[in-house]
Short mmCIF file of C-alpha atoms in Angstrom, two decimals:
data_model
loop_
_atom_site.label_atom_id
_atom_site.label_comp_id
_atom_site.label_asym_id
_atom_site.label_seq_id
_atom_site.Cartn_x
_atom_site.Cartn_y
_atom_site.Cartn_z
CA UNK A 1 31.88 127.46 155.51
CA UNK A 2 28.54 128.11 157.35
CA UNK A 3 27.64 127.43 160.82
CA UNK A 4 25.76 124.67 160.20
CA UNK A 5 28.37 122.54 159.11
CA UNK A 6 30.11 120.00 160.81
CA UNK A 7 33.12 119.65 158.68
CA UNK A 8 36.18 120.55 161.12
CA UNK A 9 37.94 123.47 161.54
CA UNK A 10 41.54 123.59 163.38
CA UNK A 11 42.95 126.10 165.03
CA UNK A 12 46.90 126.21 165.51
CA UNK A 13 49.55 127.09 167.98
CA UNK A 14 52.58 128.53 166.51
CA UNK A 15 55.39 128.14 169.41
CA UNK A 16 56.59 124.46 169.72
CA UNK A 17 53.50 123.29 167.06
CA UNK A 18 53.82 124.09 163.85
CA UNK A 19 57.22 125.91 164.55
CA UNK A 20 59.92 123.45 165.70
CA UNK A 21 61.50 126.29 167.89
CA UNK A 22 61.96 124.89 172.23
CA UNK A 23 65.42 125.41 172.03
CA UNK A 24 65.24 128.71 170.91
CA UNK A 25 62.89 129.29 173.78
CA UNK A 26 65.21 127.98 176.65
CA UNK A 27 68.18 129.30 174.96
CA UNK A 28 66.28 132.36 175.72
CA UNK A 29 64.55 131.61 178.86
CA UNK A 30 68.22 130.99 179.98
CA UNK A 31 69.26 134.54 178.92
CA UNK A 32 66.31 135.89 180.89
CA UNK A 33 67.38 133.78 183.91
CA UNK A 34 70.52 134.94 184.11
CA UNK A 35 69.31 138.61 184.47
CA UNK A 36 68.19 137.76 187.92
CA UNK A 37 70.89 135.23 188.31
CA UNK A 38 69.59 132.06 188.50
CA UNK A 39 70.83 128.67 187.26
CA UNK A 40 70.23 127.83 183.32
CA UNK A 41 67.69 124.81 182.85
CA UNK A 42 68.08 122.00 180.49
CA UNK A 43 65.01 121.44 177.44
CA UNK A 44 63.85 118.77 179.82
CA UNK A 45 63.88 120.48 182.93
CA UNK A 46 61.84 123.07 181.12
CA UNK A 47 59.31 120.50 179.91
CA UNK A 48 58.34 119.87 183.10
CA UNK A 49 58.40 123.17 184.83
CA UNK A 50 56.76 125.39 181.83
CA UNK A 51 53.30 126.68 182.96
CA UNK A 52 51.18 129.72 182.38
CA UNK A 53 50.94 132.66 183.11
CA UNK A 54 54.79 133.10 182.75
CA UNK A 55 55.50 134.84 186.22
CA UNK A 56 54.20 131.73 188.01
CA UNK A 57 57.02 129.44 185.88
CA UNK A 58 59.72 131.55 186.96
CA UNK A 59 58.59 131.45 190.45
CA UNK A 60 58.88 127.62 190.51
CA UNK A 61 63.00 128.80 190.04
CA UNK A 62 62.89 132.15 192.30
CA UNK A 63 60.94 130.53 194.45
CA UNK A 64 59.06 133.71 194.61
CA UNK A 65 56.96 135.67 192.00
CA UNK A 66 59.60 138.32 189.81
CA UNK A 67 58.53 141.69 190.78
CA UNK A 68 57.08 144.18 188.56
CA UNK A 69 60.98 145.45 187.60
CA UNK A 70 62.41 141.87 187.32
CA UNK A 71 59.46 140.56 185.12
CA UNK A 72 60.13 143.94 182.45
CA UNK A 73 63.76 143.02 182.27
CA UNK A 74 63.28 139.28 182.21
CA UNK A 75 60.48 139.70 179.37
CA UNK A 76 62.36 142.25 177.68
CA UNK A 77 65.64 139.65 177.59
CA UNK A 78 63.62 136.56 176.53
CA UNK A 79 61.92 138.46 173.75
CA UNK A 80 65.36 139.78 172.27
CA UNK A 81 67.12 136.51 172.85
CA UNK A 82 64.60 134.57 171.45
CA UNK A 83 64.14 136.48 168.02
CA UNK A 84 67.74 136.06 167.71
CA UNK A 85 67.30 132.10 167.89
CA UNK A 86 64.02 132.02 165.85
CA UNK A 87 65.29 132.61 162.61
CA UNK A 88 67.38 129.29 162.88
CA UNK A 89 64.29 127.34 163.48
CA UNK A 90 62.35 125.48 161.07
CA UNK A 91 58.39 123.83 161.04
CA UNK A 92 57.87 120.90 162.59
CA UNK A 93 58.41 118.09 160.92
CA UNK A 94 55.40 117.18 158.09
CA UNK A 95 53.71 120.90 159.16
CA UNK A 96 53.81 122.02 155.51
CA UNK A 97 51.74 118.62 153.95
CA UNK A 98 49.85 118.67 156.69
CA UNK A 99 48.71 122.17 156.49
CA UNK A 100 48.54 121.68 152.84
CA UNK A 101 46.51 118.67 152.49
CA UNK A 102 44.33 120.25 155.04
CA UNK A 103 43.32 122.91 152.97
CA UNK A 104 43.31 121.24 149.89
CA UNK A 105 40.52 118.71 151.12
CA UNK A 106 38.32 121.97 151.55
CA UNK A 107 38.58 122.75 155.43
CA UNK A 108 39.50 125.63 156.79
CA UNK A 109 41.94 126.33 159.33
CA UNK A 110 43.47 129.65 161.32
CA UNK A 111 46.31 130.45 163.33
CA UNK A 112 46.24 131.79 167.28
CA UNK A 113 49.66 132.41 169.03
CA UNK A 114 50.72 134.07 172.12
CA UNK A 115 53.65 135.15 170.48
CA UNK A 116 53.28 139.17 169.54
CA UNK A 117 50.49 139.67 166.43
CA UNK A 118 53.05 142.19 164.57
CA UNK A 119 56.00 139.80 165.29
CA UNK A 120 54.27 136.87 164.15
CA UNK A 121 52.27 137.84 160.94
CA UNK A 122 55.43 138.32 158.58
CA UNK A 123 57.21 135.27 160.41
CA UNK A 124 54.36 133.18 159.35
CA UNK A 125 54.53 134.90 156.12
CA UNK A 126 58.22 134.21 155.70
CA UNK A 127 58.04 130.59 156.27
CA UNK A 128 55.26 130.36 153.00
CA UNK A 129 52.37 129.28 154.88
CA UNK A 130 50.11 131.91 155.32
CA UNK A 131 47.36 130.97 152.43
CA UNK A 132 46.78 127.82 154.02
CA UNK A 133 44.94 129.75 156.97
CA UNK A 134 41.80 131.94 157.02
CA UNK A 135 43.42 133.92 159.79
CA UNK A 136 46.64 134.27 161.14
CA UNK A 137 46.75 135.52 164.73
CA UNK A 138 48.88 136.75 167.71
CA UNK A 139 48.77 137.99 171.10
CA UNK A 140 47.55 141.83 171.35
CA UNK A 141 48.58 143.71 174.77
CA UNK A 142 51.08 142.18 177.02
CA UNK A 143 52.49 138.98 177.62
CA UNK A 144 53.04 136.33 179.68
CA UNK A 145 48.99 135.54 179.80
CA UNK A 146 46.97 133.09 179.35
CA UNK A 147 45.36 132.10 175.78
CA UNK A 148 41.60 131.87 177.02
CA UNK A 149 40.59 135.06 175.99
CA UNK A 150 42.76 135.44 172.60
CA UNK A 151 40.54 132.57 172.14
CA UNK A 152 37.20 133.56 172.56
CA UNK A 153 38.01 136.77 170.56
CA UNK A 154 39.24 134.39 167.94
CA UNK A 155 36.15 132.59 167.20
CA UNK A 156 34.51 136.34 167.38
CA UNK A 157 36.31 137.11 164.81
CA UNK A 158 36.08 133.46 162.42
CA UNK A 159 32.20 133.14 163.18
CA UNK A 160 31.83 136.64 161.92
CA UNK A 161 34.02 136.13 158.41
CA UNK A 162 33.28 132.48 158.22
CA UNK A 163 30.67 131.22 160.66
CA UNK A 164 33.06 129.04 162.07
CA UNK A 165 31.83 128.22 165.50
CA UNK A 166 34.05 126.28 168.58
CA UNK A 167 31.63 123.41 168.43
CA UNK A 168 32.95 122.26 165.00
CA UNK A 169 36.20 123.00 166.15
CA UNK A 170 39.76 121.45 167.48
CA UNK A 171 42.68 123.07 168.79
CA UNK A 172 46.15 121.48 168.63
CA UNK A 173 48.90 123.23 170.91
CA UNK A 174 51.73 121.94 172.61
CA UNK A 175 50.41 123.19 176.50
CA UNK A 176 48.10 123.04 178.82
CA UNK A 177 46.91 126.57 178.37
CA UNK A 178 46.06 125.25 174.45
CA UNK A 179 43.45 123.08 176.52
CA UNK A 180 42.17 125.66 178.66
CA UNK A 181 41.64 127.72 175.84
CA UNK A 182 39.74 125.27 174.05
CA UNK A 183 37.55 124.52 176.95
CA UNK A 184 37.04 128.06 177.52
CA UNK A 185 35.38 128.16 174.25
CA UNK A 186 33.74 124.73 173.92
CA UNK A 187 36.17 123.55 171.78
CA UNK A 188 37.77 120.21 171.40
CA UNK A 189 41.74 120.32 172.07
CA UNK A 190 44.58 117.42 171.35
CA UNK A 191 47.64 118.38 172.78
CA UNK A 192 51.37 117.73 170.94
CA UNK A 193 54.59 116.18 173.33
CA UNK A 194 57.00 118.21 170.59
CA UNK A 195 56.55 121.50 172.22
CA UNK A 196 56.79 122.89 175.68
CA UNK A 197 55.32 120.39 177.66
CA UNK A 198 56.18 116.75 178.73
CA UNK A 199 54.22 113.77 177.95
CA UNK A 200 53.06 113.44 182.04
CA UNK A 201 52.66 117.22 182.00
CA UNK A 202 50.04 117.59 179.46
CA UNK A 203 48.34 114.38 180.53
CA UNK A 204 47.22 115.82 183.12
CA UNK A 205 44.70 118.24 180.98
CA UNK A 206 42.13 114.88 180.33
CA UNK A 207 42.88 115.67 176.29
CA UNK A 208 44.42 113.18 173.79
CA UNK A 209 47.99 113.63 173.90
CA UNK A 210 49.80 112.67 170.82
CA UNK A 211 53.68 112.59 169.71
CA UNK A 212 52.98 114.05 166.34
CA UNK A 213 51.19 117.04 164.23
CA UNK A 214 50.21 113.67 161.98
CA UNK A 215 49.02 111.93 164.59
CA UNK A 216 47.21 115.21 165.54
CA UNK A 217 45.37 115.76 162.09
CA UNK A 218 43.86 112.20 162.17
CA UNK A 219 42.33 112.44 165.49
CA UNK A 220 40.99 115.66 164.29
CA UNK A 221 39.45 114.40 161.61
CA UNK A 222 37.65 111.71 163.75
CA UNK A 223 36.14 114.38 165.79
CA UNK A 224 34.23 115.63 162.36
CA UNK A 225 29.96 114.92 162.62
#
């Protein structure tokens, strides 16, 4: 793929796109939670609560920010609750064809997650899928940021392998900080009410919203030159 092309490329979420995994996430959100002794949440209630960077979503429940020692433990109790619950999850519904018949009409897509780059490359791996992407990757450094700059060093990274450039390019996410990270680069974004974010929610980010990865792909494809 050169730069001059205007074929579309698509960039991924992992968390709540193409893996069907929310309820491992407020199964372990809960966990976390409870180490500073709040209240568990429903699916729904997080839904409409979730926002980024992490610290300000549990301060809609604290009611203040975590401090420095609460945030550790919380993190530290999400991220071993929630690798627990990941291996029960499967993709999202239609992710494999999708992915699949993506690549197999010639256009190239990669993988960006916040979700740790060492943790998620042989997750990815396990679930068959990696081929289908020209890269695969995660967060490096901390969490519990936002995905703007992942992004930006994202494309870095594709224009300089594959001269893919944002402008030819749509991310498809499940939250807000999917758009942000999209406009951050000049990229288009369509946002997915399957993931970690209700339907009012991500309206609010002035992107198509859309109730499947299907649904997704063909509004992609419109966005092609």
């Amino acid at each position: 793929m050169t730069s001059g092309t205007t074929r579309t490329h698509l960039v991924w979420d992992w968390n709540g796109t193409l893996l069907d995994d929310t309820y491992a996430v407020v199964r372990a959100t809960n966990a976390a939670f409870a180490e500073v002794e709040l209240e568990p949440i429903t699916p729904e209630q997080y839904r409409e609560m979730y926002t980024i960077p992490i610290p300000r979503f549990y301060e809609r429940f604290l009611g203040r920010l975590p401090t420095e020692a609460e945030w550790e433990r919380m993190d530290g109790v999400f991220h071993r609750y929630y690798a627990e619950q990941r291996t029960a999850c499967g993709l999202t519904a239609g992710a494999e064809e999708l992915l699949h018949g993506w690549q197999r009409a010639g256009r190239s897509q990669s993988l960006l997650s916040m979700y740790g780059h060492e943790q998620l490359v042989p997750v990815v791996r396990g679930y068959g899928i990696e081929p289908r992407f020209v890269r695969v990757e995660g967060r490096r450094g901390p969490s519990g940021g936002s995905k703007a700059l992942h992004m930006e060093r994202h494309f870095e990274a594709l224009a300089g392998g594959d001269g893919i450039v944002p402008e030819n390019a749509v991310v498809i996410g499940d939250a807000l900080d999917d758009a942000v990270a999209a406009a951050h680069v000049g990229a288009r974004a369509v946002l997915y009410t399957g993931g970690s974010h209700s339907r009012r929610s991500l309206e609010g980010a002035g992107v198509p919203v859309v109730d499947s990865l299907a649904e997704a792909v063909a509004l992609a494809e419109t966005f092609a030159g």
